[in-house]
Short mmCIF file of C-alpha atoms in Angstrom, two decimals:
data_model
loop_
_atom_site.label_atom_id
_atom_site.label_comp_id
_atom_site.label_asym_id
_atom_site.label_seq_id
_atom_site.Cartn_x
_atom_site.Cartn_y
_atom_site.Cartn_z
CA MET A 1069 -48.22 19.72 -23.09
CA ARG A 1070 -47.02 16.15 -23.43
CA LYS A 1071 -47.46 16.29 -27.23
CA LEU A 1072 -45.34 19.44 -27.77
CA PRO A 1073 -41.99 17.69 -27.95
CA LEU A 1074 -43.29 15.34 -30.60
CA PHE A 1075 -44.91 18.25 -32.53
CA GLY A 1076 -41.65 20.09 -32.41
CA ALA A 1077 -39.76 17.18 -33.80
CA VAL A 1078 -42.20 16.70 -36.63
CA LEU A 1079 -42.12 20.41 -37.36
CA ALA A 1080 -38.35 20.43 -37.50
CA ALA A 1081 -38.39 17.42 -39.88
CA VAL A 1082 -40.88 19.22 -42.21
CA LEU A 1083 -38.90 22.37 -42.22
CA ALA A 1084 -35.68 20.54 -42.87
CA GLY A 1085 -37.23 18.84 -45.93
CA PRO A 1086 -36.07 15.57 -47.44
CA ALA A 1087 -32.37 14.81 -47.80
CA VAL A 1088 -31.02 15.82 -51.18
CA ALA A 1089 -29.36 13.01 -52.98
CA GLN A 1090 -25.93 13.76 -54.43
CA ASP A 1091 -25.54 13.37 -58.20
CA LYS A 1092 -23.06 10.65 -59.17
CA VAL A 1093 -20.23 11.47 -61.51
CA LYS A 1094 -17.51 9.00 -62.55
CA VAL A 1095 -14.09 10.33 -63.38
CA GLY A 1096 -11.17 8.59 -65.00
CA VAL A 1097 -8.08 9.49 -63.01
CA PHE A 1098 -4.38 8.96 -63.95
CA PRO A 1099 -2.36 9.28 -60.71
CA VAL A 1100 0.20 11.92 -61.96
CA SER A 1101 0.67 15.54 -60.93
CA SER A 1102 -1.33 16.80 -63.88
CA SER A 1103 -4.45 15.27 -62.27
CA LEU A 1104 -4.01 17.73 -59.34
CA PRO A 1105 -7.33 19.68 -59.92
CA PHE A 1106 -9.22 16.42 -59.29
CA PHE A 1107 -7.39 15.73 -56.11
CA VAL A 1108 -7.85 19.19 -54.78
CA ALA A 1109 -11.53 19.39 -55.66
CA GLN A 1110 -12.09 15.96 -54.04
CA ASP A 1111 -10.01 16.52 -50.93
CA ARG A 1112 -11.13 20.07 -50.28
CA GLY A 1113 -14.81 19.37 -50.68
CA PHE A 1114 -15.35 21.39 -53.84
CA PHE A 1115 -17.35 18.50 -55.40
CA LYS A 1116 -19.45 18.11 -52.23
CA GLU A 1117 -20.22 21.83 -52.27
CA GLN A 1118 -21.87 21.23 -55.64
CA LYS A 1119 -23.76 18.23 -54.25
CA LEU A 1120 -21.83 15.75 -56.28
CA ASP A 1121 -20.82 12.22 -55.38
CA VAL A 1122 -17.64 11.90 -57.43
CA GLU A 1123 -16.20 8.38 -57.95
CA MET A 1124 -12.59 8.02 -58.98
CA VAL A 1125 -11.97 5.33 -61.59
CA ARG A 1126 -8.30 4.67 -61.72
CA LEU A 1127 -7.28 4.52 -65.41
CA ILE A 1128 -3.61 4.58 -66.49
CA GLY A 1129 -3.06 6.50 -69.77
CA GLY A 1130 -5.20 7.92 -72.51
CA PRO A 1131 -6.51 4.81 -74.24
CA PRO A 1132 -8.55 3.43 -71.27
CA ASN A 1133 -9.86 6.97 -70.44
CA ILE A 1134 -11.02 7.44 -74.04
CA SER A 1135 -12.63 4.02 -74.13
CA GLY A 1136 -14.44 4.87 -70.92
CA LEU A 1137 -15.59 8.22 -72.36
CA ILE A 1138 -16.84 6.75 -75.63
CA THR A 1139 -18.87 4.06 -73.93
CA ASN A 1140 -20.13 6.40 -71.20
CA GLN A 1141 -18.55 4.33 -68.42
CA ILE A 1142 -17.00 7.61 -67.19
CA ASP A 1143 -18.33 11.11 -67.44
CA ALA A 1144 -14.99 12.93 -67.31
CA ALA A 1145 -11.30 12.48 -67.27
CA ALA A 1146 -8.93 14.25 -64.88
CA VAL A 1147 -6.18 14.44 -67.45
CA LEU A 1148 -6.20 13.42 -71.07
CA VAL A 1149 -3.44 13.97 -73.59
CA THR A 1150 -4.74 16.34 -76.19
CA ILE A 1151 -3.41 14.30 -79.14
CA GLU A 1152 -5.42 11.32 -77.95
CA GLY A 1153 -8.38 13.50 -77.04
CA MET A 1154 -8.53 15.03 -80.51
CA ASN A 1155 -8.09 11.58 -82.11
CA ALA A 1156 -11.09 10.38 -80.14
CA ASN A 1157 -13.05 13.44 -81.25
CA LEU A 1158 -12.40 12.35 -84.83
CA ARG A 1159 -14.03 9.04 -83.99
CA LYS A 1160 -16.88 10.42 -81.90
CA PRO A 1161 -17.09 14.29 -82.14
CA GLY A 1162 -17.39 15.89 -78.74
CA VAL A 1163 -16.41 12.92 -76.66
CA ALA A 1164 -13.55 14.83 -75.11
CA MET A 1165 -14.44 18.56 -74.43
CA TYR A 1166 -11.62 20.32 -72.66
CA ILE A 1167 -12.65 22.62 -69.75
CA SER A 1168 -9.11 23.28 -68.73
CA VAL A 1169 -5.69 22.62 -70.31
CA ASN A 1170 -2.17 22.16 -69.06
CA GLY A 1171 0.64 24.30 -70.37
CA GLN A 1172 4.06 22.63 -70.36
CA ASN A 1173 7.52 24.05 -70.97
CA ALA A 1174 10.86 24.37 -69.17
CA GLN A 1175 9.21 26.43 -66.44
CA TYR A 1176 5.96 24.37 -66.13
CA GLN A 1177 7.51 20.97 -66.23
CA MET A 1178 5.76 17.72 -66.96
CA GLU A 1179 7.29 15.68 -69.75
CA GLN A 1180 11.04 15.25 -69.64
CA PHE A 1181 13.99 13.02 -70.45
CA VAL A 1182 15.85 11.67 -67.40
CA VAL A 1183 19.08 9.73 -67.33
CA ARG A 1184 20.15 7.17 -64.86
CA LYS A 1185 22.98 7.90 -62.42
CA GLY A 1186 26.31 6.74 -63.86
CA VAL A 1187 25.14 6.92 -67.51
CA ASN A 1188 27.24 9.30 -69.57
CA ALA A 1189 24.82 11.68 -71.26
CA ARG A 1190 24.91 15.37 -71.15
CA SER A 1191 22.43 16.09 -73.96
CA LEU A 1192 19.64 14.37 -75.77
CA ALA A 1193 21.92 13.51 -78.64
CA ASP A 1194 23.97 11.48 -76.17
CA LEU A 1195 21.12 9.03 -75.78
CA LYS A 1196 22.25 7.26 -78.99
CA GLY A 1197 22.67 3.60 -78.25
CA LYS A 1198 20.76 3.90 -75.04
CA LYS A 1199 17.80 1.87 -73.71
CA ILE A 1200 14.95 4.25 -73.00
CA MET A 1201 11.63 3.74 -71.24
CA SER A 1202 8.62 5.90 -72.14
CA ALA A 1203 5.45 6.96 -70.42
CA PRO A 1204 2.59 4.79 -71.86
CA GLY A 1205 0.32 5.66 -74.71
CA PRO A 1206 0.78 6.44 -78.34
CA ALA A 1207 0.99 10.22 -77.80
CA ASN A 1208 3.78 9.92 -75.24
CA VAL A 1209 5.74 7.48 -77.43
CA THR A 1210 5.20 9.71 -80.53
CA MET A 1211 6.41 12.81 -78.77
CA ALA A 1212 9.46 11.04 -77.32
CA ARG A 1213 10.47 9.77 -80.80
CA ALA A 1214 9.80 13.20 -82.36
CA VAL A 1215 12.01 14.98 -79.85
CA LEU A 1216 14.75 12.49 -80.32
CA ALA A 1217 14.50 12.88 -84.09
CA ALA A 1218 14.79 16.64 -83.66
CA VAL A 1219 18.21 16.23 -82.10
CA GLY A 1220 19.31 13.87 -84.89
CA LEU A 1221 18.51 10.42 -83.54
CA LYS A 1222 16.74 7.94 -85.79
CA GLU A 1223 14.72 4.93 -84.83
CA GLY A 1224 17.29 2.23 -84.44
CA ASP A 1225 19.78 4.59 -82.81
CA TYR A 1226 18.12 3.70 -79.51
CA THR A 1227 15.45 1.39 -78.10
CA LEU A 1228 12.23 2.81 -76.65
CA ASP A 1229 9.78 0.75 -74.63
CA GLN A 1230 6.48 1.81 -73.03
CA LEU A 1231 6.30 1.27 -69.28
CA ASP A 1232 3.58 1.83 -66.77
CA MET A 1233 4.18 5.04 -64.86
CA GLY A 1234 4.12 3.17 -61.54
CA GLN A 1235 7.18 1.21 -62.65
CA HIS A 1236 9.37 4.05 -63.76
CA VAL A 1237 11.24 4.78 -60.55
CA ASN A 1238 11.76 1.02 -59.74
CA ALA A 1239 12.96 0.27 -63.33
CA MET A 1240 15.48 3.16 -63.18
CA THR A 1241 16.60 2.09 -59.73
CA ALA A 1242 17.17 -1.50 -60.94
CA GLY A 1243 19.14 -0.26 -63.93
CA THR A 1244 16.72 -1.77 -66.42
CA PHE A 1245 16.91 1.34 -68.55
CA ASP A 1246 19.64 3.96 -69.28
CA ALA A 1247 17.20 6.85 -69.65
CA GLY A 1248 13.52 7.62 -69.74
CA TYR A 1249 10.86 9.89 -71.12
CA THR A 1250 8.89 10.29 -67.96
CA LEU A 1251 6.27 12.54 -66.27
CA GLU A 1252 6.03 14.33 -62.95
CA PRO A 1253 6.04 13.45 -60.07
CA ASN A 1254 8.26 10.46 -61.11
CA ALA A 1255 11.09 12.71 -62.22
CA ALA A 1256 11.05 14.55 -58.92
CA ILE A 1257 11.19 11.35 -57.08
CA MET A 1258 14.16 10.09 -59.12
CA ARG A 1259 16.01 13.38 -58.50
CA GLN A 1260 15.32 13.32 -54.79
CA SER A 1261 16.55 9.76 -54.33
CA GLY A 1262 19.56 10.27 -56.53
CA VAL A 1263 18.49 7.52 -58.94
CA ALA A 1264 18.41 9.81 -61.98
CA THR A 1265 18.74 13.36 -63.12
CA THR A 1266 16.68 15.45 -65.54
CA LEU A 1267 18.52 15.68 -68.86
CA GLU A 1268 16.04 18.18 -70.28
CA ALA A 1269 12.46 19.24 -69.50
CA GLY A 1270 9.93 21.12 -71.55
CA VAL A 1271 11.10 19.34 -74.64
CA ILE A 1272 7.80 19.59 -76.52
CA ALA A 1273 7.73 23.43 -76.34
CA LYS A 1274 11.41 23.58 -77.39
CA TYR A 1275 11.71 20.95 -80.08
CA ILE A 1276 8.13 20.63 -81.43
CA LEU A 1277 6.83 24.21 -81.11
CA GLY A 1278 10.29 25.72 -81.62
CA ASP A 1279 10.13 28.03 -78.62
CA PRO A 1280 11.15 26.97 -75.08
CA ARG A 1281 8.88 29.76 -73.72
CA ALA A 1282 5.81 28.59 -75.67
CA ASN A 1283 3.11 26.67 -73.89
CA ALA A 1284 2.71 23.09 -75.10
CA TRP A 1285 -0.94 22.35 -74.35
CA VAL A 1286 -0.36 18.59 -74.16
CA ALA A 1287 -3.15 17.59 -71.82
CA GLY A 1288 -6.13 18.77 -69.88
CA GLY A 1289 -9.30 18.03 -67.95
CA VAL A 1290 -12.28 16.93 -70.00
CA ILE A 1291 -16.00 16.11 -69.87
CA SER A 1292 -17.98 14.28 -72.56
CA THR A 1293 -20.64 15.77 -74.65
CA ASP A 1294 -22.99 13.02 -73.71
CA PHE A 1295 -22.53 13.96 -70.03
CA LEU A 1296 -23.21 17.66 -70.92
CA LYS A 1297 -26.26 16.85 -73.00
CA ASN A 1298 -27.85 14.20 -70.76
CA ARG A 1299 -27.18 15.95 -67.44
CA PRO A 1300 -26.35 19.58 -68.21
CA ASP A 1301 -26.87 20.83 -64.67
CA VAL A 1302 -24.59 18.10 -63.14
CA ALA A 1303 -21.96 18.74 -65.83
CA LYS A 1304 -22.04 22.45 -65.08
CA ARG A 1305 -21.68 21.88 -61.32
CA TYR A 1306 -18.86 19.41 -61.91
CA SER A 1307 -17.05 21.96 -64.01
CA ALA A 1308 -17.60 24.70 -61.48
CA ALA A 1309 -15.90 22.60 -58.87
CA TRP A 1310 -13.10 21.69 -61.26
CA LEU A 1311 -12.38 25.30 -62.19
CA LYS A 1312 -12.51 26.30 -58.53
CA ALA A 1313 -9.74 23.79 -57.96
CA VAL A 1314 -7.67 25.25 -60.79
CA ASP A 1315 -8.01 28.72 -59.23
CA PHE A 1316 -7.00 27.32 -55.90
CA ILE A 1317 -3.86 25.66 -57.34
CA ASN A 1318 -2.82 28.81 -59.11
CA ALA A 1319 -3.35 30.94 -55.98
CA ASN A 1320 -1.83 28.44 -53.48
CA PRO A 1321 0.60 26.11 -55.27
CA LYS A 1322 2.47 25.13 -52.17
CA GLU A 1323 -0.68 24.11 -50.35
CA ALA A 1324 -2.07 22.41 -53.44
CA ARG A 1325 1.03 20.28 -53.81
CA LYS A 1326 0.18 18.56 -50.50
CA HIS A 1327 -2.64 16.73 -52.28
CA LEU A 1328 -0.13 14.84 -54.36
CA ALA A 1329 1.21 12.98 -51.31
CA LYS A 1330 -1.69 10.56 -50.77
CA ASN A 1331 -3.14 10.56 -54.29
CA THR A 1332 -0.07 9.77 -56.40
CA PHE A 1333 3.20 7.89 -55.96
CA THR A 1334 4.79 11.02 -54.42
CA PRO A 1335 6.46 10.50 -51.02
CA ASP A 1336 5.88 13.26 -48.39
CA ASN A 1337 9.56 14.41 -48.56
CA VAL A 1338 9.30 15.05 -52.29
CA VAL A 1339 5.92 16.90 -52.54
CA ASP A 1340 7.36 20.38 -52.16
CA THR A 1341 9.82 19.86 -55.05
CA VAL A 1342 7.36 18.57 -57.69
CA PRO A 1343 6.99 21.10 -60.57
CA LEU A 1344 3.50 21.92 -61.63
CA VAL A 1345 2.16 22.47 -65.15
CA LYS A 1346 0.32 25.68 -66.01
CA PHE A 1347 -3.24 24.70 -65.16
CA THR A 1348 -5.40 27.03 -67.25
CA LYS A 1349 -9.15 27.42 -67.62
CA VAL A 1350 -10.30 27.44 -71.17
CA ALA A 1351 -11.87 30.87 -70.47
CA ASP A 1352 -8.41 32.21 -69.67
CA LEU A 1353 -6.62 31.08 -72.85
CA LEU A 1354 -5.11 33.95 -74.82
CA ASN A 1355 -5.05 34.07 -78.65
CA THR A 1356 -1.35 33.08 -78.56
CA ASP A 1357 -2.20 30.13 -76.34
CA ARG A 1358 -4.87 28.91 -78.85
CA GLN A 1359 -2.34 29.31 -81.62
CA ASP A 1360 0.28 27.21 -79.80
CA PHE A 1361 -2.41 24.63 -79.11
CA GLN A 1362 -3.41 24.45 -82.73
CA ALA A 1363 0.26 24.27 -83.84
CA PHE A 1364 0.89 21.34 -81.52
CA ILE A 1365 -2.10 19.45 -82.86
CA ASP A 1366 -1.24 20.35 -86.54
CA TYR A 1367 2.33 18.93 -85.90
CA SER A 1368 0.73 15.68 -84.70
CA THR A 1369 -1.30 15.57 -87.89
CA GLN A 1370 1.88 16.01 -89.95
CA LEU A 1371 3.47 13.16 -88.11
CA GLY A 1372 0.50 10.92 -88.93
CA THR A 1373 -0.49 10.49 -85.28
CA LEU A 1374 -3.82 12.15 -86.21
CA PRO A 1375 -5.33 11.00 -89.48
CA GLU A 1376 -6.64 14.45 -90.38
CA ARG A 1377 -6.50 18.09 -89.25
CA VAL A 1378 -8.58 18.98 -86.14
CA ASP A 1379 -9.86 22.45 -85.28
CA VAL A 1380 -9.13 22.47 -81.55
CA SER A 1381 -11.52 25.44 -80.98
CA LYS A 1382 -14.44 23.00 -81.48
CA TYR A 1383 -13.39 21.05 -78.45
CA LEU A 1384 -12.70 23.87 -76.02
CA LEU A 1385 -15.56 24.38 -73.55
CA ARG A 1386 -15.75 27.73 -71.79
CA PHE A 1387 -17.76 28.01 -68.51
#
């Protein structure tokens, strides 16, 4: 009888089996609102449900994320600008496979021009002679210049300098720049504090695609082909958690926004006002969406940002 408790403990341990180790996944994360699926999946336990130990690697902008993907220092990127992703795919085919993409326009706001309080500018054309800051990375700078060109401003009519996203609000507050090509949630923070106002949002859809109602598929969540080939089951589980987060955001945008508070530069009193992009699973893209996507990338090729035409369908991964 004295041995029964010990026998029971051993039996319980045998039935429980060995602890299952979680698979490690490294993800490059840019702390902006378009990285929201990552924050939701991490905070709400979607990755853990898939038995994943996901490490966030804080990387600001596309180039460091691409470098990490090419060298396999990261397995995925929470948000990667599609111009930069397609450029990387020309260098190493399949290094950036999109599992979801972000639609942007005047309704689903991300990129936008803001103007500092006190600066006289009612339209983009009024930015002539102004000192403008830009979100970092060649894609952001190229789009900012292309939009300004579309309203008649040539290089030399203004100055445009890249600036780390974490410095945008402070730089505008200090009066270092007259205006900026910035991203959310920075624009919402500026509006809330009265530092700046949005001059125009959704500028890529309007001026590059020629339709303010079109979806500019400017960025999205990616995994690398090496990750998919070398650890297919892990990549599939990571993608399942990611896409569950996308579904959650679309079904519960107000609740999802709360995850911006501790994961980005967004103060608690601004969270509810931050616009969200149209987070879309690749499986849910319509033919018109794919056409808009190809048109955006083709335009980048015409500008010379991409050295040759890219067929975007090759780099859209459906789960």
